[in-house]
mmCIF file of C-alpha atoms in Angstrom:
data_model
loop_
_atom_site.group_PDB
_atom_site.id
_atom_site.type_symbol
_atom_site.label_atom_id
_atom_site.label_comp_id
_atom_site.label_asym_id
_atom_site.label_seq_id
_atom_site.Cartn_x
_atom_site.Cartn_y
_atom_site.Cartn_z
ATOM 1 C CA UNK A 2 -24.265 -10.137 -29.601
ATOM 2 C CA UNK A 3 -22.103 -13.069 -30.667
ATOM 3 C CA UNK A 4 -19.518 -15.188 -28.842
ATOM 4 C CA UNK A 5 -17.551 -18.446 -28.601
ATOM 5 C CA UNK A 6 -15.882 -20.338 -25.814
ATOM 6 C CA UNK A 7 -11.993 -20.758 -25.830
ATOM 7 C CA UNK A 8 -11.428 -23.344 -22.977
ATOM 8 C CA UNK A 9 -12.872 -21.662 -19.820
ATOM 9 C CA UNK A 10 -12.758 -18.142 -21.473
ATOM 10 C CA UNK A 11 -15.693 -16.693 -23.169
ATOM 11 C CA UNK A 12 -15.145 -14.234 -26.142
ATOM 12 C CA UNK A 13 -18.129 -12.105 -27.330
ATOM 13 C CA UNK A 14 -19.161 -8.732 -29.038
ATOM 14 C CA UNK A 15 -21.694 -6.465 -27.817
ATOM 15 C CA UNK A 16 -23.945 -3.700 -28.829
ATOM 16 C CA UNK A 17 -21.387 -1.268 -28.024
ATOM 17 C CA UNK A 18 -19.066 -2.338 -30.778
ATOM 18 C CA UNK A 19 -16.513 -4.040 -28.216
ATOM 19 C CA UNK A 20 -14.789 -7.292 -28.276
ATOM 20 C CA UNK A 21 -14.683 -8.515 -24.732
ATOM 21 C CA UNK A 22 -13.661 -11.704 -22.847
ATOM 22 C CA UNK A 23 -15.059 -13.068 -19.656
ATOM 23 C CA UNK A 24 -12.879 -15.291 -17.218
ATOM 24 C CA UNK A 25 -14.757 -16.381 -14.206
ATOM 25 C CA UNK A 26 -16.205 -12.991 -13.045
ATOM 26 C CA UNK A 27 -13.610 -10.920 -14.733
ATOM 27 C CA UNK A 28 -14.787 -8.950 -17.722
ATOM 28 C CA UNK A 29 -12.434 -6.818 -19.882
ATOM 29 C CA UNK A 30 -12.407 -5.189 -23.243
ATOM 30 C CA UNK A 31 -9.828 -6.603 -25.602
ATOM 31 C CA UNK A 32 -10.533 -4.389 -28.810
ATOM 32 C CA UNK A 33 -12.911 -1.392 -29.601
ATOM 33 C CA UNK A 34 -14.675 -2.113 -32.921
ATOM 34 C CA UNK A 35 -15.471 0.575 -35.591
ATOM 35 C CA UNK A 36 -18.627 -1.274 -36.820
ATOM 36 C CA UNK A 37 -20.830 -4.212 -35.684
ATOM 37 C CA UNK A 38 -18.910 -7.475 -36.058
ATOM 38 C CA UNK A 39 -20.048 -11.174 -35.636
ATOM 39 C CA UNK A 40 -17.851 -13.913 -34.447
ATOM 40 C CA UNK A 41 -17.236 -16.811 -36.673
ATOM 41 C CA UNK A 42 -14.779 -18.673 -34.559
ATOM 42 C CA UNK A 43 -11.368 -19.046 -33.011
ATOM 43 C CA UNK A 44 -8.331 -21.019 -34.315
ATOM 44 C CA UNK A 45 -5.874 -21.861 -31.545
ATOM 45 C CA UNK A 46 -3.234 -22.949 -33.812
ATOM 46 C CA UNK A 47 -3.231 -19.504 -35.488
ATOM 47 C CA UNK A 48 -4.060 -17.494 -32.246
ATOM 48 C CA UNK A 49 -6.730 -15.752 -34.314
ATOM 49 C CA UNK A 50 -10.216 -14.850 -33.816
ATOM 50 C CA UNK A 51 -12.404 -14.484 -36.973
ATOM 51 C CA UNK A 52 -15.128 -12.165 -37.433
ATOM 52 C CA UNK A 53 -17.465 -10.968 -40.117
ATOM 53 C CA UNK A 54 -19.412 -7.747 -40.817
ATOM 54 C CA UNK A 55 -22.824 -7.185 -42.557
ATOM 55 C CA UNK A 56 -21.014 -6.766 -45.886
ATOM 56 C CA UNK A 57 -19.482 -10.300 -45.526
ATOM 57 C CA UNK A 58 -15.881 -8.772 -44.977
ATOM 58 C CA UNK A 59 -13.860 -11.060 -42.647
ATOM 59 C CA UNK A 60 -11.666 -9.378 -39.919
ATOM 60 C CA UNK A 61 -9.226 -11.092 -37.659
ATOM 61 C CA UNK A 62 -7.889 -10.360 -34.262
ATOM 62 C CA UNK A 63 -4.754 -11.901 -32.731
ATOM 63 C CA UNK A 64 -5.774 -13.497 -29.383
ATOM 64 C CA UNK A 65 -3.114 -15.539 -27.822
ATOM 65 C CA UNK A 66 -4.177 -18.864 -26.415
ATOM 66 C CA UNK A 67 -1.522 -18.889 -23.765
ATOM 67 C CA UNK A 68 -2.666 -15.639 -22.554
ATOM 68 C CA UNK A 69 -6.240 -16.828 -22.186
ATOM 69 C CA UNK A 70 -4.999 -19.858 -20.397
ATOM 70 C CA UNK A 71 -2.990 -17.820 -17.997
ATOM 71 C CA UNK A 72 -5.847 -15.427 -17.142
ATOM 72 C CA UNK A 73 -7.967 -18.566 -16.619
ATOM 73 C CA UNK A 74 -5.599 -20.090 -14.287
ATOM 74 C CA UNK A 75 -5.037 -16.889 -12.235
ATOM 75 C CA UNK A 76 -8.753 -16.358 -11.928
ATOM 76 C CA UNK A 77 -9.088 -19.921 -10.457
ATOM 77 C CA UNK A 78 -6.236 -19.085 -8.041
ATOM 78 C CA UNK A 79 -3.971 -21.795 -9.630
ATOM 79 C CA UNK A 80 -0.691 -19.649 -9.684
ATOM 80 C CA UNK A 81 1.500 -22.585 -10.152
ATOM 81 C CA UNK A 82 -0.192 -23.580 -13.455
ATOM 82 C CA UNK A 83 -0.118 -19.838 -14.380
ATOM 83 C CA UNK A 84 3.645 -19.733 -13.813
ATOM 84 C CA UNK A 85 4.205 -22.885 -15.997
ATOM 85 C CA UNK A 86 2.161 -21.242 -18.891
ATOM 86 C CA UNK A 87 4.303 -18.067 -18.687
ATOM 87 C CA UNK A 88 7.297 -19.152 -20.822
ATOM 88 C CA UNK A 89 4.812 -19.413 -23.888
ATOM 89 C CA UNK A 90 3.749 -15.929 -23.620
ATOM 90 C CA UNK A 91 5.917 -13.364 -25.361
ATOM 91 C CA UNK A 92 7.311 -10.324 -23.559
ATOM 92 C CA UNK A 93 5.301 -7.926 -25.257
ATOM 93 C CA UNK A 94 2.274 -9.210 -23.327
ATOM 94 C CA UNK A 95 3.927 -9.076 -19.810
ATOM 95 C CA UNK A 96 2.909 -5.483 -19.042
ATOM 96 C CA UNK A 97 -0.798 -6.098 -20.095
ATOM 97 C CA UNK A 98 -0.845 -9.304 -17.890
ATOM 98 C CA UNK A 99 0.866 -7.294 -14.894
ATOM 99 C CA UNK A 100 -2.151 -4.800 -15.134
ATOM 100 C CA UNK A 101 -4.410 -7.928 -15.221
ATOM 101 C CA UNK A 102 -2.639 -9.181 -11.988
ATOM 102 C CA UNK A 103 -3.007 -6.024 -10.281
ATOM 103 C CA UNK A 104 -6.597 -5.910 -10.906
ATOM 104 C CA UNK A 105 -6.970 -9.353 -9.246
ATOM 105 C CA UNK A 106 -5.060 -7.877 -6.174
ATOM 106 C CA UNK A 107 -1.729 -9.662 -6.819
ATOM 107 C CA UNK A 108 0.685 -6.733 -6.805
ATOM 108 C CA UNK A 109 3.616 -8.630 -5.837
ATOM 109 C CA UNK A 110 3.271 -10.942 -9.036
ATOM 110 C CA UNK A 111 2.411 -7.915 -10.979
ATOM 111 C CA UNK A 112 5.662 -6.185 -9.838
ATOM 112 C CA UNK A 113 7.688 -9.190 -10.892
ATOM 113 C CA UNK A 114 6.150 -9.238 -14.344
ATOM 114 C CA UNK A 115 5.792 -5.506 -15.199
ATOM 115 C CA UNK A 116 8.157 -4.011 -17.703
ATOM 116 C CA UNK A 117 6.956 -0.365 -17.685
ATOM 117 C CA UNK A 118 8.980 1.773 -15.345
ATOM 118 C CA UNK A 119 5.974 4.059 -14.739
ATOM 119 C CA UNK A 120 3.725 1.106 -13.813
ATOM 120 C CA UNK A 121 6.631 -0.494 -11.729
ATOM 121 C CA UNK A 122 6.837 2.730 -9.712
ATOM 122 C CA UNK A 123 3.150 2.638 -9.148
ATOM 123 C CA UNK A 124 3.211 -0.846 -7.841
ATOM 124 C CA UNK A 125 6.228 -0.006 -5.579
ATOM 125 C CA UNK A 126 4.353 2.822 -4.119
ATOM 126 C CA UNK A 127 1.361 0.627 -3.614
ATOM 127 C CA UNK A 128 3.544 -2.117 -2.053
ATOM 128 C CA UNK A 129 5.239 0.456 0.269
ATOM 129 C CA UNK A 130 8.669 -0.197 -1.261
ATOM 130 C CA UNK A 131 10.152 3.333 -0.946
ATOM 131 C CA UNK A 132 13.766 2.743 -2.201
ATOM 132 C CA UNK A 133 12.531 0.896 -5.225
ATOM 133 C CA UNK A 134 9.904 3.645 -5.908
ATOM 134 C CA UNK A 135 12.416 6.334 -5.679
ATOM 135 C CA UNK A 136 14.760 4.462 -8.109
ATOM 136 C CA UNK A 137 12.064 4.208 -10.713
ATOM 137 C CA UNK A 138 10.707 7.855 -10.044
ATOM 138 C CA UNK A 139 14.468 9.120 -10.770
ATOM 139 C CA UNK A 140 14.685 7.145 -14.122
ATOM 140 C CA UNK A 141 11.271 8.672 -15.250
ATOM 141 C CA UNK A 142 10.457 11.646 -13.153
ATOM 142 C CA UNK A 143 7.010 13.083 -13.039
ATOM 143 C CA UNK A 144 5.119 15.564 -10.692
ATOM 144 C CA UNK A 145 2.436 12.863 -9.793
ATOM 145 C CA UNK A 146 5.063 10.175 -8.745
ATOM 146 C CA UNK A 147 7.019 12.660 -6.440
ATOM 147 C CA UNK A 148 3.883 13.661 -4.849
ATOM 148 C CA UNK A 149 2.833 10.073 -4.141
ATOM 149 C CA UNK A 150 6.411 9.402 -2.935
ATOM 150 C CA UNK A 151 6.282 12.491 -0.535
ATOM 151 C CA UNK A 152 3.188 11.029 0.987
ATOM 152 C CA UNK A 153 4.698 7.631 1.402
ATOM 153 C CA UNK A 154 8.072 8.932 2.769
ATOM 154 C CA UNK A 155 6.245 11.180 5.196
ATOM 155 C CA UNK A 156 4.220 8.228 6.403
ATOM 156 C CA UNK A 157 7.392 6.101 6.813
ATOM 157 C CA UNK A 158 9.115 8.863 8.797
ATOM 158 C CA UNK A 159 11.743 9.422 6.078
ATOM 159 C CA UNK A 160 11.650 13.309 6.167
ATOM 160 C CA UNK A 161 14.742 13.917 4.484
ATOM 161 C CA UNK A 162 13.439 12.003 1.410
ATOM 162 C CA UNK A 163 9.985 13.465 1.927
ATOM 163 C CA UNK A 164 11.561 16.966 1.510
ATOM 164 C CA UNK A 165 13.364 15.922 -1.729
ATOM 165 C CA UNK A 166 10.137 14.650 -3.173
ATOM 166 C CA UNK A 167 8.318 17.809 -2.137
ATOM 167 C CA UNK A 168 10.937 20.064 -3.892
ATOM 168 C CA UNK A 169 10.648 17.735 -7.024
ATOM 169 C CA UNK A 170 6.984 18.117 -7.326
ATOM 170 C CA UNK A 171 7.079 21.724 -5.975
ATOM 171 C CA UNK A 172 4.808 21.119 -3.026
ATOM 172 C CA UNK A 173 5.383 24.317 -1.238
ATOM 173 C CA UNK A 174 2.492 23.850 1.283
ATOM 174 C CA UNK A 175 4.236 20.468 2.217
ATOM 175 C CA UNK A 176 7.646 22.086 2.583
ATOM 176 C CA UNK A 177 6.022 24.831 4.788
ATOM 177 C CA UNK A 178 4.765 22.116 7.006
ATOM 178 C CA UNK A 179 8.051 20.413 7.301
ATOM 179 C CA UNK A 180 9.907 23.664 7.875
ATOM 180 C CA UNK A 181 7.593 24.736 10.471
ATOM 181 C CA UNK A 182 7.705 21.538 12.344
ATOM 182 C CA UNK A 183 11.492 21.484 12.543
ATOM 183 C CA UNK A 184 11.655 25.235 13.398
ATOM 184 C CA UNK A 185 13.966 25.615 10.214
ATOM 185 C CA UNK A 186 14.233 29.251 9.355
ATOM 186 C CA UNK A 187 16.675 28.708 6.405
ATOM 187 C CA UNK A 188 14.121 26.412 4.796
ATOM 188 C CA UNK A 189 11.183 28.646 5.542
ATOM 189 C CA UNK A 190 13.164 31.611 3.960
ATOM 190 C CA UNK A 191 13.869 29.582 0.924
ATOM 191 C CA UNK A 192 10.191 28.392 0.452
ATOM 192 C CA UNK A 193 9.076 32.156 0.923
ATOM 193 C CA UNK A 194 10.957 33.121 -2.191
ATOM 194 C CA UNK A 195 10.119 30.013 -4.192
ATOM 195 C CA UNK A 196 6.444 30.056 -3.441
ATOM 196 C CA UNK A 197 6.236 33.862 -4.301
ATOM 197 C CA UNK A 198 7.733 33.122 -7.652
ATOM 198 C CA UNK A 199 5.512 30.350 -8.249
ATOM 199 C CA UNK A 200 2.546 32.641 -7.520
ATOM 200 C CA UNK A 201 1.495 30.848 -4.098
ATOM 201 C CA UNK A 202 1.327 34.062 -2.120
ATOM 202 C CA UNK A 203 -0.502 32.345 0.799
ATOM 203 C CA UNK A 204 2.375 30.101 1.429
ATOM 204 C CA UNK A 205 4.861 33.006 0.978
ATOM 205 C CA UNK A 206 2.945 35.101 3.426
ATOM 206 C CA UNK A 207 2.685 32.430 6.055
ATOM 207 C CA UNK A 208 6.350 31.789 5.668
ATOM 208 C CA UNK A 209 7.371 35.522 6.017
ATOM 209 C CA UNK A 210 4.965 35.849 8.964
ATOM 210 C CA UNK A 211 6.385 33.010 10.867
ATOM 211 C CA UNK A 212 9.938 34.526 10.187
ATOM 212 C CA UNK A 213 8.611 37.939 11.473
ATOM 213 C CA UNK A 214 9.337 39.425 8.140
ATOM 214 C CA UNK A 215 6.439 41.939 8.565
ATOM 215 C CA UNK A 216 7.431 44.299 5.762
ATOM 216 C CA UNK A 217 7.520 41.460 3.293
ATOM 217 C CA UNK A 218 4.023 40.351 4.519
ATOM 218 C CA UNK A 219 2.715 43.824 3.798
ATOM 219 C CA UNK A 220 4.372 43.942 0.331
ATOM 220 C CA UNK A 221 2.810 40.632 -0.557
ATOM 221 C CA UNK A 222 -0.727 41.837 0.259
ATOM 222 C CA UNK A 223 -0.110 45.092 -1.518
ATOM 223 C CA UNK A 224 1.223 43.335 -4.625
ATOM 224 C CA UNK A 225 -1.733 41.046 -4.627
ATOM 225 C CA UNK A 226 -4.316 43.854 -4.320
ATOM 226 C CA UNK A 227 -5.374 43.212 -0.944
ATOM 227 C CA UNK A 228 -5.075 46.852 0.270
ATOM 228 C CA UNK A 229 -7.681 46.567 3.126
ATOM 229 C CA UNK A 230 -6.018 43.565 4.494
ATOM 230 C CA UNK A 231 -2.701 45.106 4.207
ATOM 231 C CA UNK A 232 -3.874 48.204 6.103
ATOM 232 C CA UNK A 233 -5.479 46.133 8.942
ATOM 233 C CA UNK A 234 -2.168 44.205 9.132
ATOM 234 C CA UNK A 235 -0.113 47.172 9.264
ATOM 235 C CA UNK A 236 -2.156 48.699 11.924
ATOM 236 C CA UNK A 237 -1.726 45.545 14.037
ATOM 237 C CA UNK A 238 1.813 44.557 13.494
ATOM 238 C CA UNK A 239 3.609 47.422 11.627
ATOM 239 C CA UNK A 240 2.021 50.821 12.714
ATOM 240 C CA UNK A 241 4.963 52.732 11.191
ATOM 241 C CA UNK A 242 3.634 51.687 7.735
ATOM 242 C CA UNK A 243 -0.088 52.109 8.448
ATOM 243 C CA UNK A 244 -0.421 55.523 6.815
ATOM 244 C CA UNK A 245 1.480 54.515 3.690
ATOM 245 C CA UNK A 246 -0.739 51.389 3.108
ATOM 246 C CA UNK A 247 -3.920 53.366 3.775
ATOM 247 C CA UNK A 248 -2.911 55.806 1.006
ATOM 248 C CA UNK A 249 -2.413 53.063 -1.252
ATOM 249 C CA UNK A 250 -5.739 51.667 -0.478
ATOM 250 C CA UNK A 251 -7.438 55.142 -0.792
ATOM 251 C CA UNK A 252 -5.817 55.573 -4.104
ATOM 252 C CA UNK A 253 -6.982 52.137 -5.499
ATOM 253 C CA UNK A 254 -10.443 53.100 -4.226
ATOM 254 C CA UNK A 255 -10.419 56.161 -6.222
ATOM 255 C CA UNK A 256 -9.262 54.464 -9.432
ATOM 256 C CA UNK A 257 -12.114 52.221 -8.910
ATOM 257 C CA UNK A 258 -14.569 55.153 -8.626
ATOM 258 C CA UNK A 259 -15.341 54.772 -5.001
ATOM 259 C CA UNK A 260 -14.173 58.213 -4.051
ATOM 260 C CA UNK A 261 -16.639 58.660 -1.212
ATOM 261 C CA UNK A 262 -15.510 55.508 0.363
ATOM 262 C CA UNK A 263 -11.885 56.490 -0.103
ATOM 263 C CA UNK A 264 -12.433 59.867 1.743
ATOM 264 C CA UNK A 265 -14.217 58.032 4.679
ATOM 265 C CA UNK A 266 -11.187 56.109 5.538
ATOM 266 C CA UNK A 267 -9.177 57.653 8.315
ATOM 267 C CA UNK A 268 -5.435 57.215 8.878
ATOM 268 C CA UNK A 269 -3.210 57.853 11.989
ATOM 269 C CA UNK A 270 -1.502 60.821 10.609
ATOM 270 C CA UNK A 271 -4.441 62.930 9.338
ATOM 271 C CA UNK A 272 -6.723 61.991 12.256
ATOM 272 C CA UNK A 273 -4.653 61.395 15.221
ATOM 273 C CA UNK A 274 -7.796 61.810 17.444
ATOM 274 C CA UNK A 275 -9.286 58.759 16.183
ATOM 275 C CA UNK A 276 -6.085 56.693 17.191
ATOM 276 C CA UNK A 277 -5.463 57.952 20.829
ATOM 277 C CA UNK A 278 -2.986 54.969 21.339
ATOM 278 C CA UNK A 279 -1.156 55.195 18.058
ATOM 279 C CA UNK A 280 2.019 56.743 19.880
ATOM 280 C CA UNK A 281 1.997 53.786 22.181
ATOM 281 C CA UNK A 282 1.834 51.294 19.222
ATOM 282 C CA UNK A 283 4.808 52.987 17.595
ATOM 283 C CA UNK A 284 6.872 52.841 20.822
ATOM 284 C CA UNK A 285 5.744 48.934 21.087
ATOM 285 C CA UNK A 286 6.982 48.353 17.643
ATOM 286 C CA UNK A 287 10.339 49.640 18.388
ATOM 287 C CA UNK A 288 10.381 47.407 21.342
ATOM 288 C CA UNK A 289 9.316 44.494 19.522
ATOM 289 C CA UNK A 290 12.064 44.964 16.746
ATOM 290 C CA UNK A 291 14.603 44.985 19.550
ATOM 291 C CA UNK A 292 13.162 41.936 21.238
ATOM 292 C CA UNK A 293 13.072 40.094 17.886
ATOM 293 C CA UNK A 294 16.613 40.864 17.126
ATOM 294 C CA UNK A 295 17.809 39.533 20.488
ATOM 295 C CA UNK A 296 15.799 36.246 19.600
ATOM 296 C CA UNK A 297 17.298 35.706 16.289
ATOM 297 C CA UNK A 298 20.268 33.633 17.665
ATOM 298 C CA UNK A 299 18.006 31.621 19.808
ATOM 299 C CA UNK A 300 17.375 27.870 18.878
ATOM 300 C CA UNK A 301 14.020 26.278 18.688
ATOM 301 C CA UNK A 302 14.879 24.477 21.884
ATOM 302 C CA UNK A 303 14.796 27.776 23.759
ATOM 303 C CA UNK A 304 11.049 27.918 23.375
ATOM 304 C CA UNK A 305 10.125 26.621 26.807
ATOM 305 C CA UNK A 306 12.115 29.562 28.359
ATOM 306 C CA UNK A 307 10.285 32.172 26.436
ATOM 307 C CA UNK A 308 6.824 30.573 25.865
ATOM 308 C CA UNK A 309 5.183 32.833 28.284
ATOM 309 C CA UNK A 310 6.183 35.816 26.147
ATOM 310 C CA UNK A 311 4.146 34.502 23.180
ATOM 311 C CA UNK A 312 1.178 36.587 22.495
ATOM 312 C CA UNK A 313 1.819 39.252 24.888
ATOM 313 C CA UNK A 314 0.031 42.685 24.277
ATOM 314 C CA UNK A 315 3.048 44.944 24.391
ATOM 315 C CA UNK A 316 1.011 48.029 24.158
ATOM 316 C CA UNK A 317 -1.106 47.131 27.078
ATOM 317 C CA UNK A 318 2.303 45.889 29.052
ATOM 318 C CA UNK A 319 3.939 49.265 28.277
ATOM 319 C CA UNK A 320 0.729 51.081 29.496
ATOM 320 C CA UNK A 321 0.692 49.115 32.539
ATOM 321 C CA UNK A 322 4.353 49.829 33.330
ATOM 322 C CA UNK A 323 3.625 53.426 32.854
ATOM 323 C CA UNK A 324 0.827 53.333 35.274
ATOM 324 C CA UNK A 325 2.689 51.574 38.009
ATOM 325 C CA UNK A 326 5.547 54.004 37.623
ATOM 326 C CA UNK A 327 3.226 57.015 38.061
ATOM 327 C CA UNK A 328 0.760 55.411 40.414
ATOM 328 C CA UNK A 329 0.413 55.367 44.260
ATOM 329 C CA UNK A 330 2.045 52.500 46.201
ATOM 330 C CA UNK A 331 1.086 50.917 49.418
ATOM 331 C CA UNK A 332 0.898 53.046 52.515
ATOM 332 C CA UNK A 333 -0.062 56.267 50.505
ATOM 333 C CA UNK A 334 3.512 56.631 49.285
ATOM 334 C CA UNK A 335 3.912 57.922 45.611
ATOM 335 C CA UNK A 336 4.727 55.374 42.952
ATOM 336 C CA UNK A 337 7.513 53.086 43.990
ATOM 337 C CA UNK A 338 7.689 50.831 41.192
ATOM 338 C CA UNK A 339 6.064 47.910 42.924
ATOM 339 C CA UNK A 340 3.219 46.110 41.121
ATOM 340 C CA UNK A 341 0.030 46.029 43.093
ATOM 341 C CA UNK A 342 -1.889 42.779 43.428
ATOM 342 C CA UNK A 343 -5.138 44.406 42.711
ATOM 343 C CA UNK A 344 -6.361 47.239 40.415
ATOM 344 C CA UNK A 345 -7.146 50.507 41.944
ATOM 345 C CA UNK A 346 -10.827 50.688 42.849
ATOM 346 C CA UNK A 347 -12.693 54.002 43.011
ATOM 347 C CA UNK A 348 -15.516 53.814 45.624
ATOM 348 C CA UNK A 349 -18.565 56.150 45.172
ATOM 349 C CA UNK A 350 -19.930 58.431 47.885
ATOM 350 C CA UNK A 351 -22.483 55.778 48.551
ATOM 351 C CA UNK A 352 -20.009 53.130 49.237
ATOM 352 C CA UNK A 353 -17.605 55.217 51.360
ATOM 353 C CA UNK A 354 -17.752 55.036 55.175
ATOM 354 C CA UNK A 355 -20.126 57.616 56.846
ATOM 355 C CA UNK A 356 -18.400 60.578 58.550
ATOM 356 C CA UNK A 357 -17.194 59.678 61.876
ATOM 357 C CA UNK A 358 -16.774 56.011 61.162
ATOM 358 C CA UNK A 359 -13.254 54.722 61.241
ATOM 359 C CA UNK A 360 -11.498 53.756 58.099
ATOM 360 C CA UNK A 361 -9.548 50.627 57.732
ATOM 361 C CA UNK A 362 -6.254 52.457 58.009
ATOM 362 C CA UNK A 363 -7.483 54.031 61.331
ATOM 363 C CA UNK A 364 -8.112 57.401 59.804
ATOM 364 C CA UNK A 365 -11.617 59.159 59.834
ATOM 365 C CA UNK A 366 -13.415 59.422 56.551
ATOM 366 C CA UNK A 367 -14.443 62.701 55.328
ATOM 367 C CA UNK A 368 -18.290 62.846 54.219
ATOM 368 C CA UNK A 369 -17.548 65.580 51.810
ATOM 369 C CA UNK A 370 -15.302 63.375 49.405
ATOM 370 C CA UNK A 371 -17.209 61.917 46.218
ATOM 371 C CA UNK A 372 -14.787 58.883 45.928
ATOM 372 C CA UNK A 373 -11.913 57.245 47.691
ATOM 373 C CA UNK A 374 -9.065 55.685 45.838
ATOM 374 C CA UNK A 375 -7.895 52.518 47.293
#
């Protein structure tokens, strides 16, 4: 290791073949050497550092004295002196000094000195100057810049600009969040198509699911080879396509050699006894389609009026209505369409009143009955 002092700056070479400088506690690499060199000295008038290798070959490096003095003043915190030195430094060194200032935490001064648009955009983002950052990003666009700007715009509440930035960097997940938060079906429909074209099937699936495009959801799962998930989804949300998807699933299993597994899978058409409520599911699907068609024209502000209908089990609701319509009303009269406050309870013979005792309605109970429907 060899070195020399230039004012308050120490220049030295190390065992890693690097020419470094040290100003205060700041250590930085100036040049990477291709072989071990030894420092002979520095000539301020020439702005040159002279070194020699083992073969006595002399090598020189340009090291501007004004740059060393500027960095020394900055490290000392004497920005006034540093500003007075700046006119002596050529513009070609300004961007390097701007990065040095950033490393010292002086982003405002670095912003004023930087010449590289990319670096100025980074500094503007770090300083929270949204409009300035957008201006530089449009001059030299890149996916990373737009992604950083999208985060900054979202933080500052400028969602219009945030959406523009997300579209530029193809942040489909971010656009999904914005569209869902606004209840913007048009935006979600556009994202569904764009994300599917970009191969982001998860985002496309979520968009279609929120838009109630159940057929598209099934098609996405099938196109991705997720036949099992598609079959379960169809059975839950689109029972009319359950048989179709199950056949695709079984066909895929047979191609993979899992014939026994494929033969063990039941579908509602071939095994109706295993799906006793399947007909009710089909009727519920038709009712859901009509209900959704009526809601298409509703705005997101109408949600409080319909929030109680969210998550309703339509099959159970239909079966409940049918039971009420065919059941027995109060006073022993046949079904009158009035919903009972409590479910019918069947009492066993042990729980029934003994013969001769008076029932609550004033009628005598019969000891021979096994149960009594209330």
